[in-house]
Coordinates of C-alpha atoms and ligand atoms in Angstrom, one line a residue:
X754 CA 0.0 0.0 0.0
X755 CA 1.4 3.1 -0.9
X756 CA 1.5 6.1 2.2
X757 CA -0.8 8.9 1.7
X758 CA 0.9 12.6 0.2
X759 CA 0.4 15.7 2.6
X760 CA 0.6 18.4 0.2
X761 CA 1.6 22.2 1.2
X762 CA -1.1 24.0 2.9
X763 CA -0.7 27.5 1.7
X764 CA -3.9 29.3 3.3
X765 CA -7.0 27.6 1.7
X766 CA -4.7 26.1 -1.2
X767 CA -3.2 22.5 -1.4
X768 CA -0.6 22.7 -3.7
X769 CA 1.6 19.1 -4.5
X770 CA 5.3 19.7 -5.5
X771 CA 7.3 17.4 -7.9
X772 CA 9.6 16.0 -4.9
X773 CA 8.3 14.1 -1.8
X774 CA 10.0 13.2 1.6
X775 CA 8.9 9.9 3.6
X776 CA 7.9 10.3 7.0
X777 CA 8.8 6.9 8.7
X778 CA 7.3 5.4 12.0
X779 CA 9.7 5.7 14.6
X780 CA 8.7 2.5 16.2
X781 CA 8.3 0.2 13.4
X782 CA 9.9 1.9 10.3
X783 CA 7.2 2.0 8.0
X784 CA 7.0 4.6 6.2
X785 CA 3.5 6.2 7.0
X786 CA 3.2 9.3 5.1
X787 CA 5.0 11.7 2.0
X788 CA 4.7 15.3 2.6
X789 CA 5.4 17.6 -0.3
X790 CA 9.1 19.2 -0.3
X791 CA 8.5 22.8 -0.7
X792 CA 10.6 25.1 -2.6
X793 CA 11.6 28.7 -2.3
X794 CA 9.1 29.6 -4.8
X795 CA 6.3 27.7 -2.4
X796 CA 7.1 29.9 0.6
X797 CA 7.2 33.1 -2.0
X798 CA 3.2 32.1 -2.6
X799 CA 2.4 31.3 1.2
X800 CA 4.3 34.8 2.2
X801 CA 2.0 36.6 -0.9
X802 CA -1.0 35.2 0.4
X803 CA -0.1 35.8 3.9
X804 CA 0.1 39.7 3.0
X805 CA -2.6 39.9 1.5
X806 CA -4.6 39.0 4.6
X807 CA -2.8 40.6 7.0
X808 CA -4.8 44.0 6.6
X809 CA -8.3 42.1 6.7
X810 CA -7.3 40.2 9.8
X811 CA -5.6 43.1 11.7
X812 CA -9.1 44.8 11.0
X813 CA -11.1 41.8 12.7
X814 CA -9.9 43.8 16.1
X815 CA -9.2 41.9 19.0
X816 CA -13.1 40.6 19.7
X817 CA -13.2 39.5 16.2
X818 CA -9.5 37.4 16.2
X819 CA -10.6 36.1 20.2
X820 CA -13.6 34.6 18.5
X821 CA -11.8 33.3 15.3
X822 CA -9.0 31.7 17.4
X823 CA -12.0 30.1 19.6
X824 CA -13.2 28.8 17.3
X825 CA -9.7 27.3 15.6
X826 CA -9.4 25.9 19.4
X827 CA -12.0 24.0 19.6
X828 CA -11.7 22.5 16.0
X829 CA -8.4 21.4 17.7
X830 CA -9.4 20.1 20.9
X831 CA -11.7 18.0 18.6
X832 CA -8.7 16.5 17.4
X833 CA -7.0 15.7 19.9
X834 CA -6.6 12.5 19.8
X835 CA -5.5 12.1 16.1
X836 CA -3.0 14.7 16.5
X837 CA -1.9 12.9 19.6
X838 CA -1.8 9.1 17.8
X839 CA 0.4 11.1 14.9
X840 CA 3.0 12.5 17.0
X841 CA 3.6 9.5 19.0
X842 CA 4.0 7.6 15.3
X843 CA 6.0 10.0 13.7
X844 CA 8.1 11.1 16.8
X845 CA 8.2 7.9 18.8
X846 CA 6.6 9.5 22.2
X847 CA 4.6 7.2 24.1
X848 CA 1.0 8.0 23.9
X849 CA 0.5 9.0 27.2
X850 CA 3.0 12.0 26.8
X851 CA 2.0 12.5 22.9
X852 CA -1.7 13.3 24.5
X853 CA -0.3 15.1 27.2
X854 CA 1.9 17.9 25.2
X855 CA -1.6 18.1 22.8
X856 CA -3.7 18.9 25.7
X857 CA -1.7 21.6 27.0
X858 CA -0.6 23.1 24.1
X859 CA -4.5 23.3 23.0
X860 CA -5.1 24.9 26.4
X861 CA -2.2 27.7 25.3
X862 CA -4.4 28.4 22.3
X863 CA -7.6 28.9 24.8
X864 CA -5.4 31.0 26.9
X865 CA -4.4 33.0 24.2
X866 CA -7.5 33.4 22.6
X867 CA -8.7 35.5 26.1
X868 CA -5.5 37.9 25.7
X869 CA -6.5 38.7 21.9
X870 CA -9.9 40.2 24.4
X871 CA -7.3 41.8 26.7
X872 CA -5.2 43.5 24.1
X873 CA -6.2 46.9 25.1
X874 CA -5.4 50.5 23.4
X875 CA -4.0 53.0 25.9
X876 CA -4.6 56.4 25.8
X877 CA -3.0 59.4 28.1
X878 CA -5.7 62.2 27.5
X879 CA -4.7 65.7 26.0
X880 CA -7.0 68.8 26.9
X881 CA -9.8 67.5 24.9
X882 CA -10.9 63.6 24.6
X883 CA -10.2 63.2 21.2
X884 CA -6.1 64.6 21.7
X885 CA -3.4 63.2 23.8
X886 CA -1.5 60.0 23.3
X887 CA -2.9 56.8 22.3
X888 CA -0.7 53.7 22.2
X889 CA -2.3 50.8 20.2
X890 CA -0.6 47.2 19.5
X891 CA -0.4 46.7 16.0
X892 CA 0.7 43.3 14.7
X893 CA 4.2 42.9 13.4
X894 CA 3.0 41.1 10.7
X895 CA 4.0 38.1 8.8
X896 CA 6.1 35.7 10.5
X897 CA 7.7 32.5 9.8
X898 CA 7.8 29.6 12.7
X899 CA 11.2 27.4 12.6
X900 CA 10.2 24.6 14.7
X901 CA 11.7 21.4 15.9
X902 CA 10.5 18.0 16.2
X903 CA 10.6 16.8 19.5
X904 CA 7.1 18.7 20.5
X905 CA 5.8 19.3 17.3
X906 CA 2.0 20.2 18.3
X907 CA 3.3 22.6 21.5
X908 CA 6.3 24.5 19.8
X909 CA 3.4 25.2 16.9
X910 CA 0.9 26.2 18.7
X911 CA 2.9 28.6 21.5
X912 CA 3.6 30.5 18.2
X913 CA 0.5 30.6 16.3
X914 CA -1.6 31.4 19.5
X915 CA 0.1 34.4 20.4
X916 CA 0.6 35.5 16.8
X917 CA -2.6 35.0 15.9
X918 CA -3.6 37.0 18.7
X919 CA -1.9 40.1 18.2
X920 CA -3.4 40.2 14.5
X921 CA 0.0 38.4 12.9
X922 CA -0.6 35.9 10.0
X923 CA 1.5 33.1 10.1
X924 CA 3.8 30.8 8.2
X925 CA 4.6 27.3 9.8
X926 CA 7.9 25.3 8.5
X927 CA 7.9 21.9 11.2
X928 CA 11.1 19.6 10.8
X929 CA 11.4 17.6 8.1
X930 CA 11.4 14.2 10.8
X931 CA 8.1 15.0 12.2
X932 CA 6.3 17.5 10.3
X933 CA 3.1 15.6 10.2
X934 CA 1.1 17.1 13.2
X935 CA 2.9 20.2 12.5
X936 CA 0.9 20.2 9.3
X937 CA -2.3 18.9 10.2
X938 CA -2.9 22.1 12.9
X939 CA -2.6 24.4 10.3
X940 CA -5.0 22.3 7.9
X941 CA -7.2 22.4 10.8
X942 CA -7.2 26.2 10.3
X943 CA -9.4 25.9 7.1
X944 CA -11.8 24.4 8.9
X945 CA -12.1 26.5 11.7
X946 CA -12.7 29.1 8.9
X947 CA -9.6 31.2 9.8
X948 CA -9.3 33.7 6.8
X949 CA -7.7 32.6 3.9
X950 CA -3.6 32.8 4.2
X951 CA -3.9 33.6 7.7
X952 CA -2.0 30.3 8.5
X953 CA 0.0 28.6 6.4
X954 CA 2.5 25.3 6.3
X955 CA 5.1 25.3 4.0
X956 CA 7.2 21.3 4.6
X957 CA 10.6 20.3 3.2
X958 CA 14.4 20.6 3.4
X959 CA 15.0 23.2 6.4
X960 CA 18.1 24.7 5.0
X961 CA 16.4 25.9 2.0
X962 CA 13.1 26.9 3.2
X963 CA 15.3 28.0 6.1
X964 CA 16.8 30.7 3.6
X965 CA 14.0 31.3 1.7
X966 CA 11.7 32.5 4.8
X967 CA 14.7 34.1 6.5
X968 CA 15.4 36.1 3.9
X969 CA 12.2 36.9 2.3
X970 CA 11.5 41.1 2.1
X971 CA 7.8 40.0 3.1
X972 CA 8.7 38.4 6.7
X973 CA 8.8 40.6 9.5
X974 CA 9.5 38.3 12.0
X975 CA 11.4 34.7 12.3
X976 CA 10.2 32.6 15.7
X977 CA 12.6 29.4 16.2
X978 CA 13.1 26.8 18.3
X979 CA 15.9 24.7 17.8
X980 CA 19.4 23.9 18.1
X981 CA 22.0 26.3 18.8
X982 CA 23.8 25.6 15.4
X983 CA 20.8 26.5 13.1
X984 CA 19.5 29.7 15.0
X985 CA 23.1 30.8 14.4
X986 CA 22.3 30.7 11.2
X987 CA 19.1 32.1 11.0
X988 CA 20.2 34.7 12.8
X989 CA 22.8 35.4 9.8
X990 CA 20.2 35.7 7.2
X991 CA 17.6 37.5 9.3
X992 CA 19.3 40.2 11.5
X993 CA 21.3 41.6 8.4
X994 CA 17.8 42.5 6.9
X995 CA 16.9 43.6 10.2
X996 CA 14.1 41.2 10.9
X997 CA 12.7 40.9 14.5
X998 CA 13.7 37.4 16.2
X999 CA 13.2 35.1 18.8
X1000 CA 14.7 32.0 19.2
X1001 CA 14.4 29.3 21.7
X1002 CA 17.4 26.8 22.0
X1003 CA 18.7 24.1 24.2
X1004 CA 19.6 23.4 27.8
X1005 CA 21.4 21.8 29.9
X1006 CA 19.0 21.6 33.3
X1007 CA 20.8 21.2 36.6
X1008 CA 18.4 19.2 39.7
X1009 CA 19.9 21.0 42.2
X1010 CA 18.9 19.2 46.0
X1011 CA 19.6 21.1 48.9
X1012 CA 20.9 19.4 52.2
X1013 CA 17.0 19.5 53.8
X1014 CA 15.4 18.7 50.4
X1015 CA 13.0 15.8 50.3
X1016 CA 15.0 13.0 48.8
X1017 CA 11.5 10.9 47.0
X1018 CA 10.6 14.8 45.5
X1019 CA 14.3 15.2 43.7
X1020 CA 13.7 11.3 42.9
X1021 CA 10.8 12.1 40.7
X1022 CA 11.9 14.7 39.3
X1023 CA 15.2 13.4 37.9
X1024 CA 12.8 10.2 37.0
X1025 CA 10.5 12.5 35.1
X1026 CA 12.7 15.3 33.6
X1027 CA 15.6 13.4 33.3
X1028 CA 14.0 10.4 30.8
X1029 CA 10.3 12.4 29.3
X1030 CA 10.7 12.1 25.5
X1031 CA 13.6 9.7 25.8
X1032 CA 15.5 12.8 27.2
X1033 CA 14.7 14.9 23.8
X1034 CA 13.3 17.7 25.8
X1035 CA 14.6 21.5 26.1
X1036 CA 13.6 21.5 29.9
X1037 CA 15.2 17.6 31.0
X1038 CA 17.3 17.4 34.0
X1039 CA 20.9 16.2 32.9
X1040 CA 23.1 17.2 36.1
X1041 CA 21.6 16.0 39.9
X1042 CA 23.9 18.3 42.0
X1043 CA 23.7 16.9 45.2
X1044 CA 25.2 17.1 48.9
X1045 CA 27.9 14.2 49.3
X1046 CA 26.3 12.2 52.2
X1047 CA 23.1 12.4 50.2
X1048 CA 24.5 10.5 47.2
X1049 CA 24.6 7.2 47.7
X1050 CA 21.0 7.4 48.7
X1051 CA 19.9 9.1 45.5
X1052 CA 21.6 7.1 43.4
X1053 CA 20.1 3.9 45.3
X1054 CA 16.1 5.3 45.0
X1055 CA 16.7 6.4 41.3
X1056 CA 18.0 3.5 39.8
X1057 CA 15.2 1.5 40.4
X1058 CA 12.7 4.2 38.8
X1059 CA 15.2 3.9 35.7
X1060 CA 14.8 0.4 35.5
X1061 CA 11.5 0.0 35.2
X1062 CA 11.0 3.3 32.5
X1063 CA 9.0 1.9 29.4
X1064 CA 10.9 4.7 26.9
X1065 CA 9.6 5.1 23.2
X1066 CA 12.2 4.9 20.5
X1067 CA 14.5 7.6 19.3
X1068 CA 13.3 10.6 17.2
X1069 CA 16.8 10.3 15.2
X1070 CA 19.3 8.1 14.2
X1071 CA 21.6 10.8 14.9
X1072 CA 20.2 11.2 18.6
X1073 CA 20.8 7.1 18.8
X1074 CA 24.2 7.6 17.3
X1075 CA 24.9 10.3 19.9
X1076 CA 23.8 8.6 22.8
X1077 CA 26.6 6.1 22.3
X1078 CA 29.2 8.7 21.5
X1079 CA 28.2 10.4 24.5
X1080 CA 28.7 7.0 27.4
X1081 CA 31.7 6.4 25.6
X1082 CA 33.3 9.9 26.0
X1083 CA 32.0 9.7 29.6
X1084 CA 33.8 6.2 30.2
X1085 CA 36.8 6.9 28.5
X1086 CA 36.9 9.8 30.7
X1087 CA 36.5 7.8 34.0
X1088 CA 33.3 8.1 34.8
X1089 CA 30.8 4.9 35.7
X1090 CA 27.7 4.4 33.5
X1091 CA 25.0 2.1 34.1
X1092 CA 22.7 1.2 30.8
X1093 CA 23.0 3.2 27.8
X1094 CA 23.3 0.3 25.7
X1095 CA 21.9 0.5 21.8
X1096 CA 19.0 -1.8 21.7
X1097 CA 17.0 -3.1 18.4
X1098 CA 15.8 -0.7 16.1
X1099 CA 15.3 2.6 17.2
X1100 CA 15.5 2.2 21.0
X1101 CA 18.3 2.6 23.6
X1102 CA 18.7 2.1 27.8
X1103 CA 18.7 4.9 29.8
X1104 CA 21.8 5.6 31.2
X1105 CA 22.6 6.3 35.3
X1106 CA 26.1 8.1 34.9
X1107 CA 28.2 8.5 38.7
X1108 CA 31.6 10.2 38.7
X1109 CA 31.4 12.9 35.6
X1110 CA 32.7 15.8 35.6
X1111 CA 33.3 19.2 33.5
X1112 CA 35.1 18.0 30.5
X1113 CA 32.9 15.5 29.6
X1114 CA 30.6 15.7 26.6
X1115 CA 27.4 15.4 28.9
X1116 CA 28.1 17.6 31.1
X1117 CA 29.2 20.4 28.8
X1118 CA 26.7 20.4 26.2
X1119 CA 22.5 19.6 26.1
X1120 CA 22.8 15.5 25.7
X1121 CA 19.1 15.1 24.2
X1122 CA 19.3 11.7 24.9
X1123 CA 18.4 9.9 28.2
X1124 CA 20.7 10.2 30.0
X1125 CA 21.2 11.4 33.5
X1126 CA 24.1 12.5 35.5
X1127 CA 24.9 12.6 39.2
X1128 CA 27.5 15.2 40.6
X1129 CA 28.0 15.5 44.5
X1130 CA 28.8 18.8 45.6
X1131 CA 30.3 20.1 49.1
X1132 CA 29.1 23.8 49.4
X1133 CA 26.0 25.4 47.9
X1134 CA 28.3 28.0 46.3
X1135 CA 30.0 25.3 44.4
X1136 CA 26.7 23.5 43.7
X1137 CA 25.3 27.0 41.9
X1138 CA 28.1 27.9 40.3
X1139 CA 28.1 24.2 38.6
X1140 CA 24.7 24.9 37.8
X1141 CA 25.2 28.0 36.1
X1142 CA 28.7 27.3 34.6
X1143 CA 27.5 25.6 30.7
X1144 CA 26.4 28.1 28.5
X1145 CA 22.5 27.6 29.1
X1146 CA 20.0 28.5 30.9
X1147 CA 16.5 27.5 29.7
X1148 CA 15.1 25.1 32.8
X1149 CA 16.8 24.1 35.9
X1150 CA 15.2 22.5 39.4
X1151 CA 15.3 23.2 42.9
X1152 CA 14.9 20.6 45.5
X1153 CA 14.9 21.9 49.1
X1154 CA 13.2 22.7 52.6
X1155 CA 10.1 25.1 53.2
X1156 CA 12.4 27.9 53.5
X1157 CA 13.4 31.1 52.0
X1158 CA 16.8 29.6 51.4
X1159 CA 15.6 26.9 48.7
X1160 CA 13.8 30.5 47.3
X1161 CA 17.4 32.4 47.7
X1162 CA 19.3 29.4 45.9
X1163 CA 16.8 29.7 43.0
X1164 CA 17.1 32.8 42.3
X1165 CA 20.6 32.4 41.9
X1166 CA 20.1 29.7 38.9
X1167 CA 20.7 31.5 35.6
X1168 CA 17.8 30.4 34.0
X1169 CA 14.5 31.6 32.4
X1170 CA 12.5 28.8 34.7
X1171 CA 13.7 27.1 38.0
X1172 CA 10.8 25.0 39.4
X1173 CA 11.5 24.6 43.1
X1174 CA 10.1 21.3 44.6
X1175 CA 8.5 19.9 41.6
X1176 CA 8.8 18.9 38.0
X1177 CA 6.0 20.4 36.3
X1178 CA 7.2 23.3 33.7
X1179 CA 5.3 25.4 31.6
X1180 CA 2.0 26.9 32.3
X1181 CA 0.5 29.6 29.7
X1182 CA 0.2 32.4 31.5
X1183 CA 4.5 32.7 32.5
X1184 CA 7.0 33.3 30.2
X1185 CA 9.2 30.4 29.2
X1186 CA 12.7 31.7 28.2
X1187 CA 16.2 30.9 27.1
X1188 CA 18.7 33.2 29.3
X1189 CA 22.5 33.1 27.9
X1190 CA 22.9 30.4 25.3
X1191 CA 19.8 29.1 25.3
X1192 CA 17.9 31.7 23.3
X1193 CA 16.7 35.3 22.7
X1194 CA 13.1 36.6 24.0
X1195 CA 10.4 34.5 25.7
X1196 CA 7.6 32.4 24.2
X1197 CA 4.0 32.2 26.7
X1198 CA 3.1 34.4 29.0
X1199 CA 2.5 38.4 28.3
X1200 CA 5.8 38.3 27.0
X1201 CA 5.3 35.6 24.6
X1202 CA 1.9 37.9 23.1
X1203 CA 4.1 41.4 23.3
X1204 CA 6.6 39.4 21.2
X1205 CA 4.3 39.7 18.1
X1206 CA 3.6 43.7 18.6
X1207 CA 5.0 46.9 17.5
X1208 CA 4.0 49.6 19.6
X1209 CA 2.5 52.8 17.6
X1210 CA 2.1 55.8 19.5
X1211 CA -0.7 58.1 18.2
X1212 CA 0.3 61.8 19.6
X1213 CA -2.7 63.4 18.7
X1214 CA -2.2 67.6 19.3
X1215 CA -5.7 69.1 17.6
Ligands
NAD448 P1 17.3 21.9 14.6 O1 17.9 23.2 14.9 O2 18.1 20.8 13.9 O3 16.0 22.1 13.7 C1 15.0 23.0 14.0 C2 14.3 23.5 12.8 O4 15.3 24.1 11.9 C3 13.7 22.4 11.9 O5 12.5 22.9 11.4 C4 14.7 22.2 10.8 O6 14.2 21.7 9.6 C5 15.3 23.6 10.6 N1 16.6 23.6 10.1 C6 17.6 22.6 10.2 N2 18.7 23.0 9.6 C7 18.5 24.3 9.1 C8 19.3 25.2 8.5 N3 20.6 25.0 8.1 N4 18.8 26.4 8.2 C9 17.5 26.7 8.5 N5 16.7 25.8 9.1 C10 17.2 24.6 9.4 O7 16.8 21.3 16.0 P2 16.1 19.9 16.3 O8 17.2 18.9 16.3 O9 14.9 19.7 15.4 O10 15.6 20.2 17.8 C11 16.4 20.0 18.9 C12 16.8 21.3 19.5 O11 15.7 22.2 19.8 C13 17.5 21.1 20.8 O12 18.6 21.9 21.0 C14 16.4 21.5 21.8 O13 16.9 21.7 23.1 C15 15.8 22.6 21.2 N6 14.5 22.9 21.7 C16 14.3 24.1 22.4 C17 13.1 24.4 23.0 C18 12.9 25.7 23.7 O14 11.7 26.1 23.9 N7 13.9 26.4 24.1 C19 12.1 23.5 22.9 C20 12.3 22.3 22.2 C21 13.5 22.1 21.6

């Protein structure tokens, strides 16, 4: 049986291309879809049509784009489930966590569709009511979304939400591994009845849409999220043009348990963060920094959490290959790994790594594979300048006592997040940020909706 062809989704156009790319099943290997390889010419049509609804959807006002993005919400929410079952074929996520990042990234686009009613105009009277300054949020207009493929629904939809809201029309390129789901939210958008070229998804090759979009005159803004390496190079095409950007890169999370932290809490969450998506998350926990007399404990209670993880497969061969790479360097280096072994087909062990250092690959730079590292520490000091010393600082963890200490050690984590006796993340009403090397700007939160404004400031004299 041959696999069904996505073609592009250029507002309410499909449009095939001569050239296809397989999508595969990450657990099996079957292929289960072809979705159409756009060219430059592709995003040139999507970025036309995209302009030419800007005006008409900046003019809906934000009652008018509340109730449009409603309505594209709920259309989603109705498909939950099938986006869900796709990510977890084309990505490898177990179902549970494939259903989970769909139902909170559909609740971003709720939440976002009630700041399109808060987007208010201010105004600082003059003499009269009709002079003064007013201040309005306009939309900054067409923008392209880079995104990745280890949360292909929630990287989406924390763009388009916002976007959308603030009267932006959007242009979606997903990764070339997963870009099924990716797709199907913005097909979803014709039958929500969002205006034509409101929303578009161009799929294919990311270094040449990459360019294309970066570089086109009628893109005001690139949105990434990705590795470090390819918003270096976005950033080349885009900033010489003078394009707004935000990008959203990698981490390297530090667990950091203080000496009166509750041992079972820092447990879970080294279980949880340290192994969700097979370790292919922005936010996982790669360094436990923990007092001395507290390690052998940890390392005792953990283990058996690791060994009974039911992980999905890889997303990448490369993320396979580098798995191995990375236990080896680690060994080779002196440290003591448990698991990590390359299993059949896409799958590997988790890997339980004692004695690493700075200097190994791990511990330097963001893994993305599962694989979790535990570093004792003597002083606090030490412990937080460990935690801040990589160049990252997306997600890190607290574990510690009731007290404003644990609140104080926080703090000093040079990070956009730090969750303090917990593991869960991202809510939509906070900003979720890359400080340092992992990114520039904030997605969520007000930030994450002033992101897709220009201010305009009215100064009305007569
Ligand atoms: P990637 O950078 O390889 O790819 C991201 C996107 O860029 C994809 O759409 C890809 O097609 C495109 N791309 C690839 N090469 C390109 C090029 N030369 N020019 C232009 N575009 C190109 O990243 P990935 O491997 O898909 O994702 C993993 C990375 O994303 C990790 O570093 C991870 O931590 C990061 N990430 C960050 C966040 C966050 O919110 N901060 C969230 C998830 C993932």
């Amino acid at each position: 049986m041959t696999a069904p062809r996505y073609p592009l989704v250029i507002g309410d156009s499909r449009v095939d291309t001569p050239n296809w790319i397989p999508v595969d099943d990450r657990a099996t290997g079957e292929v289960i879809a072809e979705i159409a390889a756009g060219r430059p010419e592709d995003v040139d049509a999507a970025v036309t049509r995209a302009r030419a609804a800007l005006p008409g959807w900046e003019a809906l006002g934000p009652l008018g784009r509340a109730e449009a993005i409603r309505r594209y919400a709920a259309v989603l929410d109705a498909h939950q489930p099938v986006l869900a079952e796709t990510i977890h074929r084309e990505e490898g996520k177990p179902l549970g966590e494939a259903q989970a990042e769909v139902a909170r990234a559909c609740e971003v686009m709720h939440h976002f569709a009630g700041e399109a009613e808060r987007l208010w105009t201010m105004q600082l009277p003059g003499p009269t009511l009709s002079t003064g300054s007013i201040v309005r949020p306009a939309p900054i207009g067409v923008v392209a979304a880079i995104t990745p493929w280890n949360f292909p629904v929630a990287l989406v939809l924390w763009k388009l939400g916002p976007a959308l809201a603030a009267g932006c029309c959007m242009i979606v390129k997903p990764a070339e591994e997963a870009p099924l789901a990716a797709r199907m939210l913005c097909d979803l958008a014709t039958e929500a009845g969002m205006p034509d070229g409101v929303v578009s998804c161009i799929t294919g090759d990311g270094p040449v849409l990459g360019e294309a979009l970066c570089t086109h005159p009628g893109v005001d803004k690139v949105a990434f999220t990705g590795s470090r390496r390819v918003a270096e190079q976005i950033a080349a095409w885009a900033s010489p043009r003078l394009k707004a950007l935000s990008l959203e890169l990698g981490g390297h999370g530090s667990l950091l348990v203080l000496d009166d932290g509750d041992l079972d809490t820092a447990v879970e969450v080294a279980l949880v963060q340290g192994f969700a998506n097979c370790g292919q998350a922005c936010y996982s926990v790669n360094r436990v920094l923990i007092p001395r007399a507290m390690e052998q404990e940890f390392v005792d209670r953990l283990r058996p959490g690791i060994a009974a993880l039911a992980l999905g497969p890889m997303a990448t061969d490369r993320g396979r290959d580098r798995h191995a790479m990375l236990i080896e360097d680690a060994r080779a280096k002196g440290a003591t790994v448990e698991g990590g072994a390359l299993l059949d087909g896409n799958y590997v062990e988790p890997a339980l790594v004692t004695g690493a250092g700075p200097g190994m690959l791990l511990v330097d730079e963001e893994p993305f594979t599962p694989v979790v590292a535990v570093m004792p520490y003597d002083d606090v000091d030490e412990a937080v300048a460990e935690a801040n010393r990589p160049d990252y600082g997306l997600v890190s963890y607290v574990v510690g006592g009731e007290s404003r200490r644990t609140l104080e050690v926080a703090e000093r984590i040079e990070c956009g997040t730090v969750v303090v006796n917990g593991w869960r993340v991202v809510v939509p009403y906070a900003p979720y940020a890359g400080w340092k090397g992992s990114g520039v700007g904030a997605e969520l939160g007000h930030p994450g909706l002033e992101a897709f404004i220009r201010w305009q400031h009215l100064r009305v004299l007569a």
